[in-house]
mmCIF file of C-alpha atoms in Angstrom:
data_model
loop_
_atom_site.group_PDB
_atom_site.id
_atom_site.type_symbol
_atom_site.label_atom_id
_atom_site.label_comp_id
_atom_site.label_asym_id
_atom_site.label_seq_id
_atom_site.Cartn_x
_atom_site.Cartn_y
_atom_site.Cartn_z
ATOM 1 C CA GLY A 1 90.877 120.171 96.176
ATOM 2 C CA ALA A 2 88.545 117.730 94.528
ATOM 3 C CA GLY A 3 91.016 114.902 94.067
ATOM 4 C CA VAL A 4 93.633 112.967 96.010
ATOM 5 C CA SER A 5 96.733 115.087 96.483
ATOM 6 C CA GLN A 6 100.218 113.674 97.012
ATOM 7 C CA SER A 7 103.496 115.353 97.812
ATOM 8 C CA PRO A 8 106.254 115.523 96.916
ATOM 9 C CA ARG A 9 105.688 114.462 93.314
ATOM 10 C CA TYR A 10 109.370 113.599 92.966
ATOM 11 C CA LYS A 11 111.901 112.693 95.606
ATOM 12 C CA VAL A 12 115.547 111.772 95.181
ATOM 13 C CA ALA A 13 117.178 110.254 98.237
ATOM 14 C CA LYS A 14 120.612 108.937 98.945
ATOM 15 C CA ARG A 15 120.748 105.371 100.137
ATOM 16 C CA GLY A 16 120.244 105.301 103.874
ATOM 17 C CA GLN A 17 118.205 108.503 104.096
ATOM 18 C CA ASP A 18 114.705 108.606 105.545
ATOM 19 C CA VAL A 19 111.815 109.898 103.410
ATOM 20 C CA ALA A 20 108.237 110.901 104.143
ATOM 21 C CA LEU A 21 105.492 110.917 101.539
ATOM 22 C CA ARG A 22 102.214 112.703 102.152
ATOM 23 C CA CYS A 23 98.703 111.941 100.966
ATOM 24 C CA ASP A 24 95.670 114.180 101.291
ATOM 25 C CA PRO A 25 92.614 112.089 100.342
ATOM 26 C CA ILE A 26 89.254 113.238 99.089
ATOM 27 C CA SER A 27 87.358 114.857 101.934
ATOM 28 C CA GLY A 28 85.004 112.430 103.670
ATOM 29 C CA HIS A 29 86.577 109.308 102.237
ATOM 30 C CA VAL A 30 86.767 106.653 104.906
ATOM 31 C CA SER A 31 89.262 104.362 103.232
ATOM 32 C CA LEU A 32 92.847 105.184 102.356
ATOM 33 C CA PHE A 33 95.286 102.864 100.606
ATOM 34 C CA TRP A 34 98.973 103.026 99.781
ATOM 35 C CA TYR A 35 100.235 101.163 96.725
ATOM 36 C CA GLN A 36 103.697 100.742 95.253
ATOM 37 C CA GLN A 37 104.129 100.721 91.485
ATOM 38 C CA ALA A 38 107.417 99.617 89.950
ATOM 39 C CA LEU A 39 108.235 100.600 86.380
ATOM 40 C CA GLY A 40 106.153 98.639 83.903
ATOM 41 C CA GLN A 41 104.134 96.930 86.632
ATOM 42 C CA GLY A 42 100.690 97.321 88.109
ATOM 43 C CA PRO A 43 100.194 98.839 91.540
ATOM 44 C CA GLU A 44 100.814 96.537 94.496
ATOM 45 C CA PHE A 45 99.087 96.913 97.852
ATOM 46 C CA LEU A 46 101.083 98.194 100.800
ATOM 47 C CA THR A 47 98.666 99.185 103.549
ATOM 48 C CA TYR A 48 95.108 100.244 104.339
ATOM 49 C CA PHE A 49 93.461 102.673 106.752
ATOM 50 C CA GLN A 50 89.816 102.879 107.695
ATOM 51 C CA ASN A 51 89.585 106.351 109.172
ATOM 52 C CA GLU A 52 92.540 106.525 111.569
ATOM 53 C CA ALA A 53 92.857 102.779 112.107
ATOM 54 C CA GLN A 54 95.486 100.881 110.145
ATOM 55 C CA LEU A 55 93.617 97.659 109.506
ATOM 56 C CA ASP A 56 95.963 95.983 107.087
ATOM 57 C CA LYS A 57 99.683 96.429 106.638
ATOM 58 C CA SER A 58 100.356 93.053 105.081
ATOM 59 C CA GLY A 59 101.918 94.554 101.950
ATOM 60 C CA LEU A 60 104.627 96.614 103.646
ATOM 61 C CA PRO A 61 107.878 95.049 102.383
ATOM 62 C CA SER A 62 109.887 95.507 105.561
ATOM 63 C CA ASP A 63 109.879 97.139 108.972
ATOM 64 C CA ARG A 64 111.572 100.138 107.372
ATOM 65 C CA PHE A 65 108.158 101.109 106.017
ATOM 66 C CA PHE A 66 105.733 102.836 108.325
ATOM 67 C CA ALA A 67 102.427 104.583 107.643
ATOM 68 C CA GLU A 68 100.084 106.658 109.744
ATOM 69 C CA ARG A 69 96.815 108.540 109.465
ATOM 70 C CA PRO A 70 96.441 110.024 112.940
ATOM 71 C CA GLU A 71 93.299 112.103 112.450
ATOM 72 C CA GLY A 72 91.624 110.018 109.822
ATOM 73 C CA SER A 73 92.396 112.351 106.944
ATOM 74 C CA VAL A 74 95.979 113.091 105.820
ATOM 75 C CA SER A 75 98.311 110.101 105.733
ATOM 76 C CA THR A 76 102.088 109.830 105.689
ATOM 77 C CA LEU A 77 104.153 106.932 104.402
ATOM 78 C CA LYS A 78 107.626 106.910 105.888
ATOM 79 C CA ILE A 79 110.529 104.866 104.626
ATOM 80 C CA GLN A 80 113.568 104.635 106.861
ATOM 81 C CA ARG A 81 117.096 103.914 105.688
ATOM 82 C CA THR A 82 116.070 103.864 102.036
ATOM 83 C CA GLN A 83 117.525 101.217 99.734
ATOM 84 C CA GLN A 84 117.786 101.211 95.949
ATOM 85 C CA GLU A 85 115.045 98.598 95.703
ATOM 86 C CA ASP A 86 112.652 101.123 97.279
ATOM 87 C CA SER A 87 112.763 103.177 94.069
ATOM 88 C CA ALA A 88 109.216 103.207 92.713
ATOM 89 C CA VAL A 89 106.105 105.319 92.425
ATOM 90 C CA TYR A 90 104.089 105.372 95.634
ATOM 91 C CA LEU A 91 100.392 105.815 94.981
ATOM 92 C CA CYS A 92 97.774 106.850 97.479
ATOM 93 C CA ALA A 93 94.127 106.034 96.851
ATOM 94 C CA SER A 94 90.928 106.732 98.728
ATOM 95 C CA SER A 95 87.370 105.518 98.574
ATOM 96 C CA LEU A 96 84.120 106.540 100.186
ATOM 97 C CA GLY A 97 83.208 103.100 101.520
ATOM 98 C CA VAL A 98 85.114 100.541 103.500
ATOM 99 C CA ALA A 99 87.661 98.278 101.871
ATOM 100 C CA GLY A 100 86.491 95.045 100.380
ATOM 101 C CA ASN A 101 83.230 96.496 99.183
ATOM 102 C CA THR A 102 84.514 98.215 96.091
ATOM 103 C CA GLY A 103 87.477 98.255 93.777
ATOM 104 C CA GLU A 104 86.614 101.756 92.606
ATOM 105 C CA LEU A 105 89.472 103.743 94.029
ATOM 106 C CA PHE A 106 90.447 107.352 93.464
ATOM 107 C CA PHE A 107 94.191 107.575 93.010
ATOM 108 C CA GLY A 108 96.539 110.480 93.459
ATOM 109 C CA GLU A 109 99.248 111.263 90.918
ATOM 110 C CA GLY A 110 101.850 109.454 92.975
ATOM 111 C CA SER A 111 105.212 110.243 94.490
ATOM 112 C CA ARG A 112 108.137 109.014 92.427
ATOM 113 C CA LEU A 113 111.005 107.992 94.701
ATOM 114 C CA THR A 114 114.482 107.478 93.329
ATOM 115 C CA VAL A 115 117.125 106.134 95.678
ATOM 116 C CA LEU A 116 120.711 106.643 94.555
ATOM 117 C CA GLU B 1 97.674 80.866 92.684
ATOM 118 C CA ASP B 2 95.642 83.885 91.595
ATOM 119 C CA GLN B 3 96.863 85.422 88.371
ATOM 120 C CA VAL B 4 95.958 88.335 86.141
ATOM 121 C CA THR B 5 97.516 88.530 82.674
ATOM 122 C CA GLN B 6 97.048 91.370 80.223
ATOM 123 C CA SER B 7 97.800 91.224 76.528
ATOM 124 C CA PRO B 8 99.250 92.589 74.441
ATOM 125 C CA GLU B 9 101.886 94.441 76.474
ATOM 126 C CA ALA B 10 101.843 97.250 73.932
ATOM 127 C CA LEU B 11 99.567 98.125 71.029
ATOM 128 C CA ARG B 12 99.940 100.742 68.317
ATOM 129 C CA LEU B 13 96.842 101.702 66.358
ATOM 130 C CA GLN B 14 96.102 104.163 63.632
ATOM 131 C CA GLU B 15 93.445 106.677 64.524
ATOM 132 C CA GLY B 16 90.089 105.063 63.757
ATOM 133 C CA GLU B 17 91.452 101.500 63.828
ATOM 134 C CA SER B 18 89.345 99.535 66.301
ATOM 135 C CA SER B 19 90.861 96.798 68.475
ATOM 136 C CA SER B 20 90.555 94.940 71.775
ATOM 137 C CA LEU B 21 92.685 94.570 74.883
ATOM 138 C CA ASN B 22 92.575 91.350 76.858
ATOM 139 C CA CYS B 23 92.658 90.624 80.586
ATOM 140 C CA SER B 24 92.652 86.943 81.492
ATOM 141 C CA TYR B 25 92.434 85.769 85.065
ATOM 142 C CA THR B 26 92.699 82.616 87.090
ATOM 143 C CA VAL B 27 91.311 83.418 90.503
ATOM 144 C CA SER B 28 88.980 81.747 92.904
ATOM 145 C CA GLY B 29 86.068 83.737 94.148
ATOM 146 C CA LEU B 30 86.054 86.691 91.766
ATOM 147 C CA ARG B 31 84.016 89.515 93.265
ATOM 148 C CA GLY B 32 84.587 92.062 90.557
ATOM 149 C CA LEU B 33 86.833 93.083 87.681
ATOM 150 C CA PHE B 34 87.912 96.684 87.223
ATOM 151 C CA TRP B 35 89.424 98.611 84.345
ATOM 152 C CA TYR B 36 91.587 101.654 84.940
ATOM 153 C CA ARG B 37 93.321 104.063 82.609
ATOM 154 C CA GLN B 38 96.754 105.436 83.541
ATOM 155 C CA ASP B 39 98.393 108.343 81.752
ATOM 156 C CA PRO B 40 102.168 108.816 82.021
ATOM 157 C CA GLY B 41 103.110 110.387 85.335
ATOM 158 C CA LYS B 42 99.572 110.090 86.686
ATOM 159 C CA GLY B 43 97.697 107.736 88.949
ATOM 160 C CA PRO B 44 95.196 105.210 87.606
ATOM 161 C CA GLU B 45 91.744 106.544 86.768
ATOM 162 C CA PHE B 46 88.736 104.291 87.245
ATOM 163 C CA LEU B 47 86.808 103.331 84.105
ATOM 164 C CA PHE B 48 84.522 100.323 84.670
ATOM 165 C CA THR B 49 83.398 97.671 87.117
ATOM 166 C CA LEU B 50 82.119 94.286 85.929
ATOM 167 C CA TYR B 51 80.651 91.776 88.333
ATOM 168 C CA SER B 52 79.309 88.816 86.400
ATOM 169 C CA ALA B 53 79.885 86.925 83.163
ATOM 170 C CA GLY B 54 77.953 88.442 80.290
ATOM 171 C CA GLU B 55 77.999 91.920 81.744
ATOM 172 C CA GLU B 56 78.981 94.830 79.500
ATOM 173 C CA LYS B 57 79.735 98.490 80.253
ATOM 174 C CA GLU B 58 80.263 101.325 77.782
ATOM 175 C CA LYS B 59 81.782 104.775 77.957
ATOM 176 C CA GLU B 60 82.355 106.821 74.825
ATOM 177 C CA ARG B 61 84.625 104.742 72.574
ATOM 178 C CA LEU B 62 85.271 102.063 75.202
ATOM 179 C CA LYS B 63 83.284 98.923 75.934
ATOM 180 C CA ALA B 64 84.234 96.383 78.575
ATOM 181 C CA THR B 65 82.954 92.809 78.579
ATOM 182 C CA LEU B 66 83.397 89.914 80.982
ATOM 183 C CA THR B 67 83.389 86.135 80.655
ATOM 184 C CA LYS B 68 84.236 83.516 83.258
ATOM 185 C CA LYS B 69 87.899 83.555 82.244
ATOM 186 C CA GLU B 70 88.641 86.941 80.760
ATOM 187 C CA SER B 71 87.614 90.491 80.110
ATOM 188 C CA PHE B 72 87.989 92.535 76.964
ATOM 189 C CA LEU B 73 88.265 96.265 76.584
ATOM 190 C CA HIS B 74 87.073 97.108 73.098
ATOM 191 C CA ILE B 75 88.159 100.426 71.644
ATOM 192 C CA THR B 76 86.096 101.643 68.708
ATOM 193 C CA ALA B 77 87.546 104.228 66.317
ATOM 194 C CA PRO B 78 90.230 105.347 68.775
ATOM 195 C CA LYS B 79 91.616 108.862 68.880
ATOM 196 C CA PRO B 80 95.115 109.982 69.910
ATOM 197 C CA GLU B 81 93.754 111.077 73.292
ATOM 198 C CA ASP B 82 92.934 107.442 74.028
ATOM 199 C CA SER B 83 96.667 106.749 74.250
ATOM 200 C CA ALA B 84 97.421 105.510 77.773
ATOM 201 C CA THR B 85 98.151 102.357 79.735
ATOM 202 C CA TYR B 86 95.038 100.366 80.505
ATOM 203 C CA LEU B 87 95.120 98.314 83.704
ATOM 204 C CA CYS B 88 92.721 95.627 84.770
ATOM 205 C CA ALA B 89 92.332 94.530 88.364
ATOM 206 C CA VAL B 90 90.487 91.639 89.959
ATOM 207 C CA GLN B 91 88.869 91.808 93.341
ATOM 208 C CA VAL B 92 89.123 88.527 95.212
ATOM 209 C CA GLY B 93 87.677 87.824 98.609
ATOM 210 C CA THR B 94 87.068 90.369 101.317
ATOM 211 C CA GLY B 95 89.387 92.674 103.178
ATOM 212 C CA ALA B 96 91.611 95.516 102.099
ATOM 213 C CA ASN B 97 94.306 93.594 100.224
ATOM 214 C CA ASN B 98 91.926 92.085 97.721
ATOM 215 C CA LEU B 99 92.573 94.060 94.555
ATOM 216 C CA PHE B 100 95.198 92.599 92.221
ATOM 217 C CA PHE B 101 96.356 94.506 89.168
ATOM 218 C CA GLY B 102 97.720 93.251 85.881
ATOM 219 C CA THR B 103 100.788 94.836 84.303
ATOM 220 C CA GLY B 104 98.742 96.784 81.794
ATOM 221 C CA THR B 105 98.544 97.320 78.046
ATOM 222 C CA ARG B 106 100.269 100.422 76.746
ATOM 223 C CA LEU B 107 98.112 101.806 73.927
ATOM 224 C CA THR B 108 99.420 104.325 71.402
ATOM 225 C CA VAL B 109 97.028 105.815 68.860
ATOM 226 C CA ILE B 110 98.766 107.451 65.923
ATOM 227 C CA PRO B 111 97.069 110.398 64.180
#
């Protein structure tokens, strides 16, 4: 497709379950970001990939969060042993250039995670 | 500490009633300021980039302006389809984690 695709759009997990969220960026985009957006807040940075290399993971809230982009295209954000405070919308964004050079990002529609 | 504050939190306008949204910032080393539109259940959609004080950008009924302390998003004769949350973001420094978003202004345009 032409845009950034995320799946699943909605995920309900019981506390303690593991979840995996997928992002398919725009073809050819070098940069891929994951953001977390709580209700009524702006997106907050989680992690960044340049091609397959994870260059910045300073925003990951704990070691329960793990992200990968093994072939430099599709990325997966995994959350282990989910907690209620993990409930949020997880946004994936991509850009053609490398991070730091532009704030023009193309966002997916997000994956809304609810932890019960 | 770097801060981005958007006001008002919510704004209701009659169709055709022009107004402005504000994004004030206190950051060191601003590299750029970005406006995004976010519809309910969707991801943010890029609107404008502003790099220096005095710069203006326009798109249809929207005009973004930038000073050294704040940015305004002016909406002229809005239509119901302009209803959305408008986010501003400041880019500070280099590196990947250099884009900081405000909490947004939720705009409702009533027919």
